[in-house]
Coordinates of C-alpha atoms in Angstrom, one line a residue:
M25 CA 52.9 -42.5 10.4
E26 CA 49.7 -43.1 9.0
F27 CA 47.9 -42.1 5.8
K28 CA 44.5 -42.0 4.3
E29 CA 44.0 -41.9 0.5
F30 CA 41.1 -39.8 -1.1
P31 CA 41.3 -40.9 -4.4
Q32 CA 38.4 -38.8 -5.9
L33 CA 40.3 -35.7 -4.7
Q34 CA 43.6 -37.3 -5.4
E35 CA 44.7 -36.6 -1.9
K36 CA 46.9 -38.1 0.4
L37 CA 46.6 -37.2 4.1
Y38 CA 49.6 -38.4 6.5
F39 CA 49.1 -38.4 10.2
E40 CA 50.9 -39.4 13.4
E41 CA 49.8 -38.5 17.2
L42 CA 53.4 -37.9 19.2
E43 CA 53.9 -39.3 22.4
N44 CA 53.1 -36.1 23.9
G45 CA 49.6 -36.1 22.2
L46 CA 50.4 -33.5 19.6
K47 CA 48.3 -34.6 16.8
V48 CA 50.2 -33.8 13.3
Y49 CA 48.8 -33.9 9.8
L50 CA 51.0 -33.3 6.6
L51 CA 48.9 -33.1 3.4
P52 CA 51.5 -32.8 0.7
K53 CA 50.9 -30.7 -2.5
P54 CA 53.4 -31.5 -5.2
G55 CA 53.8 -28.8 -7.7
F56 CA 52.2 -26.1 -5.4
N57 CA 54.6 -23.1 -4.8
K58 CA 53.2 -22.0 -1.5
S59 CA 53.2 -23.8 1.9
F60 CA 50.5 -23.0 4.6
A61 CA 51.2 -24.3 8.3
T62 CA 48.9 -23.9 11.2
F63 CA 49.3 -24.6 14.8
T64 CA 46.3 -24.5 16.7
T65 CA 44.9 -25.3 20.2
K66 CA 41.3 -26.2 20.6
Y67 CA 40.9 -23.4 23.1
G68 CA 38.5 -20.2 22.3
S69 CA 36.5 -17.5 23.8
I70 CA 33.9 -19.5 25.0
D71 CA 36.3 -21.7 27.6
N72 CA 35.9 -19.4 30.4
E73 CA 35.1 -22.2 33.2
F74 CA 37.2 -25.4 33.0
V75 CA 39.8 -27.4 35.4
P76 CA 43.2 -26.3 35.1
I77 CA 45.8 -28.8 34.7
G78 CA 46.9 -30.4 37.5
Q79 CA 43.9 -28.8 39.6
S80 CA 40.4 -30.8 40.3
E81 CA 38.2 -28.1 41.0
M82 CA 36.1 -26.0 37.9
K83 CA 37.4 -22.4 37.6
R84 CA 36.1 -19.4 36.2
V85 CA 38.1 -17.0 34.5
P86 CA 38.1 -13.6 32.9
D87 CA 36.2 -13.3 29.7
G88 CA 38.3 -12.3 26.7
I89 CA 41.7 -14.2 28.0
A90 CA 42.1 -16.5 25.2
H91 CA 42.3 -13.7 22.9
F92 CA 44.6 -12.0 25.4
L93 CA 46.9 -15.1 25.5
E94 CA 47.0 -15.2 21.8
H95 CA 48.3 -11.4 21.6
K96 CA 51.0 -12.3 24.2
L97 CA 52.3 -15.4 22.9
F98 CA 53.9 -12.8 20.1
E99 CA 56.2 -11.2 22.6
K100 CA 59.4 -12.8 23.6
Q101 CA 61.9 -11.6 25.7
D102 CA 65.0 -11.9 23.0
Y103 CA 63.5 -11.8 19.7
D104 CA 60.8 -10.5 17.4
V105 CA 58.6 -13.4 15.8
F106 CA 57.6 -11.4 13.2
E107 CA 61.1 -10.6 12.2
K108 CA 62.1 -13.9 12.4
F109 CA 59.4 -15.2 10.1
S110 CA 60.1 -12.5 7.9
A111 CA 63.8 -13.7 7.7
H112 CA 62.9 -16.5 6.1
S113 CA 60.5 -14.9 3.8
A114 CA 57.2 -16.1 5.5
S115 CA 54.1 -14.3 6.4
S116 CA 52.7 -14.9 9.8
N117 CA 49.6 -14.1 11.7
A118 CA 47.0 -15.7 14.3
F119 CA 43.5 -15.6 15.4
T120 CA 40.8 -16.6 18.0
S121 CA 37.6 -17.9 17.6
F122 CA 34.6 -19.0 19.9
T123 CA 36.6 -22.6 20.1
R124 CA 40.2 -22.3 18.6
T125 CA 43.4 -20.3 18.5
C126 CA 45.3 -20.6 15.5
Y127 CA 49.1 -19.3 14.4
L128 CA 50.1 -19.8 11.2
F129 CA 52.4 -18.8 8.4
S130 CA 52.6 -19.3 4.8
C131 CA 56.1 -19.2 2.7
T132 CA 57.4 -20.2 -0.5
S133 CA 60.7 -21.3 0.6
E134 CA 62.8 -22.3 3.7
L135 CA 59.7 -24.5 5.4
S136 CA 61.7 -26.3 7.6
E137 CA 63.0 -23.2 9.3
N138 CA 59.6 -21.5 9.4
L139 CA 58.1 -24.7 10.8
T140 CA 60.5 -24.6 13.7
T141 CA 59.8 -21.0 14.2
L142 CA 56.1 -21.5 14.5
I143 CA 56.3 -24.3 16.9
D144 CA 59.2 -23.1 19.2
F145 CA 57.6 -19.7 19.6
V146 CA 53.9 -20.9 20.7
Q147 CA 55.5 -23.4 22.8
T148 CA 57.7 -21.0 24.4
P149 CA 55.5 -18.3 26.4
Y150 CA 56.9 -15.1 28.0
F151 CA 54.7 -13.1 30.2
T152 CA 55.4 -10.3 32.8
E153 CA 53.1 -8.1 34.8
E154 CA 54.3 -4.9 33.1
T155 CA 53.8 -6.3 29.7
V156 CA 50.5 -7.8 30.7
E157 CA 49.5 -4.4 32.3
K158 CA 50.5 -2.5 28.7
E159 CA 48.7 -5.1 26.8
K160 CA 45.4 -4.2 28.7
G161 CA 45.7 -1.0 27.4
I162 CA 46.0 -1.8 23.7
I163 CA 43.5 -4.6 23.5
A164 CA 40.9 -2.2 25.3
Q165 CA 41.3 0.1 22.4
E166 CA 40.3 -2.6 20.2
I167 CA 37.4 -3.6 22.1
K168 CA 36.3 0.2 21.8
M169 CA 36.8 0.3 18.2
Y170 CA 34.6 -2.6 17.8
D171 CA 32.2 -1.1 19.9
D172 CA 31.8 1.6 17.2
N173 CA 31.4 -0.5 14.7
P174 CA 27.7 -1.1 13.5
D175 CA 28.1 -4.5 11.8
F176 CA 30.1 -6.0 14.7
R177 CA 27.2 -4.4 17.2
A178 CA 24.7 -5.8 14.9
Y179 CA 26.5 -9.2 14.6
Y180 CA 26.7 -9.8 18.6
G181 CA 23.2 -8.2 19.2
I182 CA 21.7 -10.7 17.4
I183 CA 23.5 -13.5 19.2
N184 CA 22.6 -11.9 22.5
N185 CA 19.2 -12.0 21.8
L186 CA 19.4 -16.1 21.0
F187 CA 21.4 -17.1 24.2
K188 CA 20.9 -16.5 27.7
D189 CA 24.1 -17.6 29.3
H190 CA 26.5 -18.9 26.9
P191 CA 29.6 -17.4 26.6
V192 CA 29.2 -17.5 22.9
K193 CA 27.5 -14.1 23.7
I194 CA 30.5 -12.1 24.4
D195 CA 32.7 -10.5 22.4
I196 CA 35.7 -13.0 21.8
A197 CA 38.0 -10.0 23.0
G198 CA 35.9 -9.9 26.2
T199 CA 34.9 -6.3 27.5
V200 CA 37.2 -3.2 28.9
D201 CA 36.3 -4.6 32.5
S202 CA 36.6 -8.5 31.7
I203 CA 40.1 -8.1 30.8
Q204 CA 41.4 -5.9 33.8
P205 CA 41.7 -8.9 36.3
I206 CA 44.0 -10.6 33.6
T207 CA 47.7 -11.6 35.4
A208 CA 50.6 -12.9 34.5
D209 CA 50.2 -15.9 36.9
L210 CA 46.4 -16.1 35.3
L211 CA 48.0 -16.4 31.6
Y212 CA 50.4 -19.1 32.2
E213 CA 47.5 -21.2 34.2
C214 CA 45.3 -21.0 30.9
Y215 CA 48.4 -21.7 28.8
H216 CA 50.1 -24.4 30.3
T217 CA 46.6 -26.2 30.6
F218 CA 45.2 -25.6 27.3
Y219 CA 48.5 -25.5 25.0
H220 CA 49.9 -28.8 25.7
P221 CA 50.5 -30.5 23.1
S222 CA 47.5 -33.4 23.6
N223 CA 45.3 -30.4 23.2
M224 CA 46.8 -29.2 19.8
L225 CA 47.1 -29.7 16.4
L226 CA 49.7 -29.3 14.0
F227 CA 48.5 -29.0 10.0
V228 CA 51.3 -28.4 7.1
I229 CA 50.7 -28.3 3.6
G230 CA 52.7 -27.6 0.6
D231 CA 55.3 -29.4 -1.7
F232 CA 57.6 -31.2 0.9
N233 CA 58.8 -34.7 1.7
P234 CA 56.2 -35.7 4.6
E235 CA 58.7 -38.0 6.2
E236 CA 61.0 -35.2 6.5
I237 CA 58.8 -33.0 8.0
M238 CA 57.5 -35.5 10.2
T239 CA 61.1 -36.1 11.6
L240 CA 61.7 -32.4 12.2
V241 CA 58.4 -32.5 14.4
R242 CA 59.0 -35.6 16.2
Q243 CA 62.5 -34.2 17.0
N244 CA 61.3 -30.9 18.0
Q245 CA 58.8 -32.6 20.5
A246 CA 61.5 -35.2 21.9
A247 CA 63.5 -32.3 23.0
K248 CA 60.7 -30.7 25.2
E249 CA 59.7 -32.4 28.1
Y250 CA 56.1 -32.9 27.8
V251 CA 53.7 -35.7 29.6
K252 CA 50.6 -36.7 27.9
A253 CA 47.8 -35.1 29.9
D254 CA 44.2 -36.3 30.1
E255 CA 41.4 -34.3 28.4
I256 CA 40.7 -30.8 29.7
P257 CA 37.1 -31.1 31.6
R258 CA 35.0 -27.9 30.4
Q259 CA 31.8 -26.3 31.8
Y260 CA 29.0 -24.4 29.9
P261 CA 25.9 -22.8 31.2
E262 CA 22.8 -25.0 30.2
E263 CA 20.5 -23.1 27.8
P264 CA 16.4 -22.9 27.3
D265 CA 15.5 -24.5 24.2
Y266 CA 13.9 -20.9 22.7
A267 CA 15.5 -17.8 21.7
V268 CA 15.7 -15.6 25.0
T269 CA 14.9 -12.3 23.4
K270 CA 12.3 -12.3 20.7
E271 CA 13.4 -8.7 19.0
S272 CA 15.3 -6.0 20.2
V273 CA 16.5 -2.7 18.7
L274 CA 19.6 -0.6 19.1
E275 CA 20.1 3.0 17.8
M276 CA 23.2 4.1 16.5
E277 CA 24.9 6.8 14.5
V278 CA 24.1 5.1 11.0
T279 CA 22.7 6.1 7.9
T280 CA 20.9 3.2 6.7
P281 CA 19.6 0.8 8.8
K282 CA 20.3 -3.1 9.4
V283 CA 18.2 -6.1 10.0
F284 CA 19.1 -9.7 11.0
L285 CA 17.0 -12.8 12.1
G286 CA 18.7 -15.4 14.0
I287 CA 17.9 -19.1 14.9
K288 CA 19.1 -20.8 18.1
D289 CA 20.1 -24.5 17.8
V290 CA 19.2 -26.4 20.5
T291 CA 21.1 -29.9 19.8
K292 CA 23.7 -30.7 22.6
D293 CA 26.8 -32.1 22.2
R294 CA 26.3 -33.1 18.2
Q295 CA 30.0 -34.4 16.7
G296 CA 31.4 -35.6 13.8
E297 CA 29.7 -36.5 10.7
V298 CA 26.6 -35.8 12.4
L299 CA 27.3 -32.2 13.0
L300 CA 28.7 -31.7 9.5
K301 CA 25.8 -32.9 7.7
N302 CA 23.0 -30.9 9.6
E303 CA 25.4 -27.7 8.8
I304 CA 25.6 -28.9 5.3
A305 CA 22.2 -29.5 5.0
V306 CA 21.1 -25.7 6.9
D307 CA 23.5 -24.1 4.2
I308 CA 21.6 -25.7 1.3
I309 CA 18.1 -24.7 2.8
F310 CA 19.6 -21.0 3.0
D311 CA 20.8 -21.4 -0.5
L312 CA 17.3 -22.4 -1.6
I313 CA 15.5 -19.8 0.2
F314 CA 17.7 -16.8 0.2
G315 CA 20.5 -17.2 -2.6
S316 CA 20.7 -15.1 -5.3
S317 CA 19.2 -17.1 -7.9
S318 CA 16.2 -17.6 -5.4
A319 CA 12.7 -16.0 -6.2
Y320 CA 12.3 -15.0 -2.9
Y321 CA 15.8 -12.9 -3.3
E322 CA 14.6 -11.5 -6.6
E323 CA 11.1 -10.3 -4.7
M324 CA 13.0 -8.5 -2.1
L325 CA 15.5 -7.0 -4.2
D326 CA 12.6 -5.6 -6.4
K327 CA 10.9 -4.1 -3.5
G328 CA 13.9 -2.6 -2.3
Y329 CA 14.1 -4.3 0.8
I330 CA 17.5 -5.7 0.6
N331 CA 21.0 -4.7 -1.2
D332 CA 24.1 -6.2 -1.8
T333 CA 25.0 -6.6 2.0
F334 CA 22.1 -9.0 2.1
S335 CA 23.8 -12.3 3.4
Y336 CA 23.3 -15.5 5.4
E337 CA 26.2 -17.8 7.7
T338 CA 25.7 -20.8 9.6
N339 CA 27.8 -21.8 12.6
F340 CA 27.4 -25.3 14.2
E341 CA 29.8 -26.3 17.0
S342 CA 29.2 -29.1 19.8
A343 CA 28.8 -26.6 22.3
F344 CA 26.2 -24.4 20.5
G345 CA 25.1 -23.3 17.1
F346 CA 23.1 -21.0 15.5
S347 CA 22.3 -19.1 11.9
I348 CA 21.8 -15.4 11.0
V349 CA 20.0 -13.8 8.1
G350 CA 19.8 -10.5 6.9
G351 CA 21.7 -6.9 6.0
D352 CA 21.7 -3.1 5.2
T353 CA 17.9 -2.0 4.4
R354 CA 15.6 1.2 4.0
Y355 CA 12.6 -0.7 5.3
P356 CA 13.6 -2.4 8.5
D357 CA 10.3 -3.4 9.8
E358 CA 9.0 -4.5 6.1
L359 CA 11.9 -6.8 5.9
A360 CA 12.1 -8.0 9.6
S361 CA 8.3 -9.1 9.1
S362 CA 9.3 -10.9 5.6
L363 CA 12.0 -12.7 6.8
R364 CA 10.3 -14.1 9.9
E365 CA 7.3 -15.2 7.9
K366 CA 10.0 -16.8 5.2
L367 CA 11.7 -18.8 7.9
E368 CA 8.6 -19.9 10.0
S369 CA 7.3 -21.3 6.2
I370 CA 10.4 -23.6 5.9
S371 CA 9.5 -26.5 8.2
T372 CA 6.6 -27.4 6.2
M373 CA 8.3 -26.5 2.9
A374 CA 8.3 -29.1 0.1
F375 CA 11.7 -28.7 -1.8
N376 CA 12.0 -28.9 -5.4
E377 CA 14.4 -31.9 -6.1
D378 CA 15.8 -30.5 -9.2
E379 CA 16.7 -26.8 -7.5
F380 CA 17.9 -29.2 -4.8
N381 CA 20.3 -31.1 -7.2
R382 CA 21.4 -27.7 -8.8
I383 CA 22.3 -26.1 -5.5
K384 CA 24.1 -29.6 -4.1
N385 CA 26.3 -29.6 -7.4
K386 CA 27.2 -26.2 -7.1
K387 CA 28.6 -26.7 -3.8
V388 CA 30.4 -29.4 -4.7
G389 CA 32.1 -27.5 -7.6
R390 CA 32.9 -24.6 -5.3
F391 CA 34.4 -27.5 -2.7
L392 CA 36.3 -29.0 -5.6
S393 CA 37.6 -25.6 -6.9
A394 CA 38.6 -24.5 -3.2
L395 CA 41.0 -27.3 -2.5
N396 CA 43.2 -25.6 -5.1
S397 CA 43.9 -23.0 -2.3
V398 CA 46.5 -24.3 0.5
E399 CA 45.0 -21.3 2.7
F400 CA 41.4 -22.6 2.3
I401 CA 42.2 -26.1 3.2
A402 CA 44.8 -25.0 6.3
N403 CA 42.3 -23.0 8.1
Q404 CA 39.5 -24.9 7.5
F405 CA 40.9 -28.4 8.5
T406 CA 41.3 -27.9 12.0
Q407 CA 38.0 -26.4 12.6
Y408 CA 36.7 -29.9 11.3
A409 CA 39.3 -32.0 12.7
F410 CA 38.4 -30.7 16.4
N411 CA 35.1 -31.7 15.6
G412 CA 35.8 -35.3 14.8
V413 CA 35.5 -35.4 11.3
H414 CA 38.1 -34.5 8.4
L415 CA 37.5 -31.5 5.8
F416 CA 37.6 -33.7 2.9
T417 CA 34.5 -35.9 4.0
I418 CA 32.4 -32.9 3.0
L419 CA 32.2 -34.2 -0.2
D420 CA 31.1 -37.5 0.6
I421 CA 28.3 -36.1 2.8
L422 CA 27.3 -33.5 0.0
E423 CA 27.0 -36.5 -2.5
K424 CA 25.1 -38.4 -0.2
L425 CA 22.5 -36.0 0.9
T426 CA 19.3 -36.4 0.1
I427 CA 15.9 -34.1 -0.2
E428 CA 14.6 -36.8 3.0
D429 CA 17.4 -35.4 5.0
L430 CA 16.9 -31.8 4.0
Q431 CA 12.9 -32.0 5.1
Q432 CA 13.7 -33.7 8.1
V433 CA 16.6 -30.9 9.1
A434 CA 14.2 -28.1 7.9
K435 CA 11.3 -29.7 10.4
D436 CA 14.1 -30.1 13.5
Y437 CA 15.9 -26.6 13.3
F438 CA 13.3 -24.2 11.8
V439 CA 11.2 -23.6 15.0
A440 CA 9.4 -20.4 15.4
D441 CA 10.5 -20.0 19.3
R442 CA 14.0 -20.2 18.4
F443 CA 13.8 -17.4 16.2
S444 CA 14.9 -13.8 17.1
T445 CA 15.1 -10.3 14.9
F446 CA 17.6 -7.8 15.9
K447 CA 17.4 -4.3 14.6
L448 CA 20.0 -1.4 14.0
L449 CA 18.7 1.7 13.4
P450 CA 19.7 5.2 13.0
K451 CA 19.8 7.3 16.3
K452 CA 16.3 10.0 15.8

């Protein structure tokens, strides 16, 4: 078992890659009352075209199948997963994102028992045609519920404006129509391809002895038959280097309009520290321009263009990237025009050194504070690990980031033909 120390953070991260390819990370937190574990596969909603394990040809599967599979893994032939966790005082959950599916639990005792339950239930699938058909009705209702949600429609509305064919534009749950062709056999095929240990990562954080926990995981995996598999060939559509729709409007039964501006990232196959550095730089730029302490934010607030729903986010992965800024407004046209004008000015903007350092130091402080939360570390760790970098690298990148780095990212990223506007307006 290897370990890496982060003296500045007073953290020691243990790591071992097992014979079957499973990557195990352990982060002991002496004195912490709560333990948290995540068992994650590098398989999300965008992975709808790939070569299944044991085959040689690319296959296109129905949109939403990764999310469908997440739901079905909780169903067992002879026991209830949630009851099993509850019997050992643990709370469990799962989620599917664009790029990963994560199963997790938190507990204050009986870590070994709960960790065994987590690993075993994820590694013992049970699907039948009858239960799959039943699940289609449940997920279809979930999809319809989100279709009536204005925030959800606005979020995917702006992403659809940015991307032409990339599956990131499709709801993670798929559509009512897309989930209909899903069968038990298809679920097993996706499961055996993406839930192989070599495509998964186990992360445990809490007050425990790392050697004892690693021994538990080693013995658990040694009792199961897995041969280490090769990397899964995946395929994503080629995207144009611009936003495919400059502006779109959707009318719904809402009282207050919503306006969002999106930016499409066109850099391909970015990984590791390069990817993380760009994401952090864009986040800092947004903080400088649109943060609650910025002059622009105060101006928009005074004009009544924005309210406390105004927000921004950046999502960078190796296969795609985008940023979104906006919120509710009584002046959709005015806010849309103002945001676009501001975004177009960023590429040539001269950033203030003192403001840059203030925002950077603020981010360092927030990150250090967040490290007191086992939930934060556990939920964020896998995302960064799958992109080839440790979560704790954030601090090093933040401290080394210069205002020159910021200027270069602003020039490369904030390009006018990659912008798009989405307005959600009340029905006339």
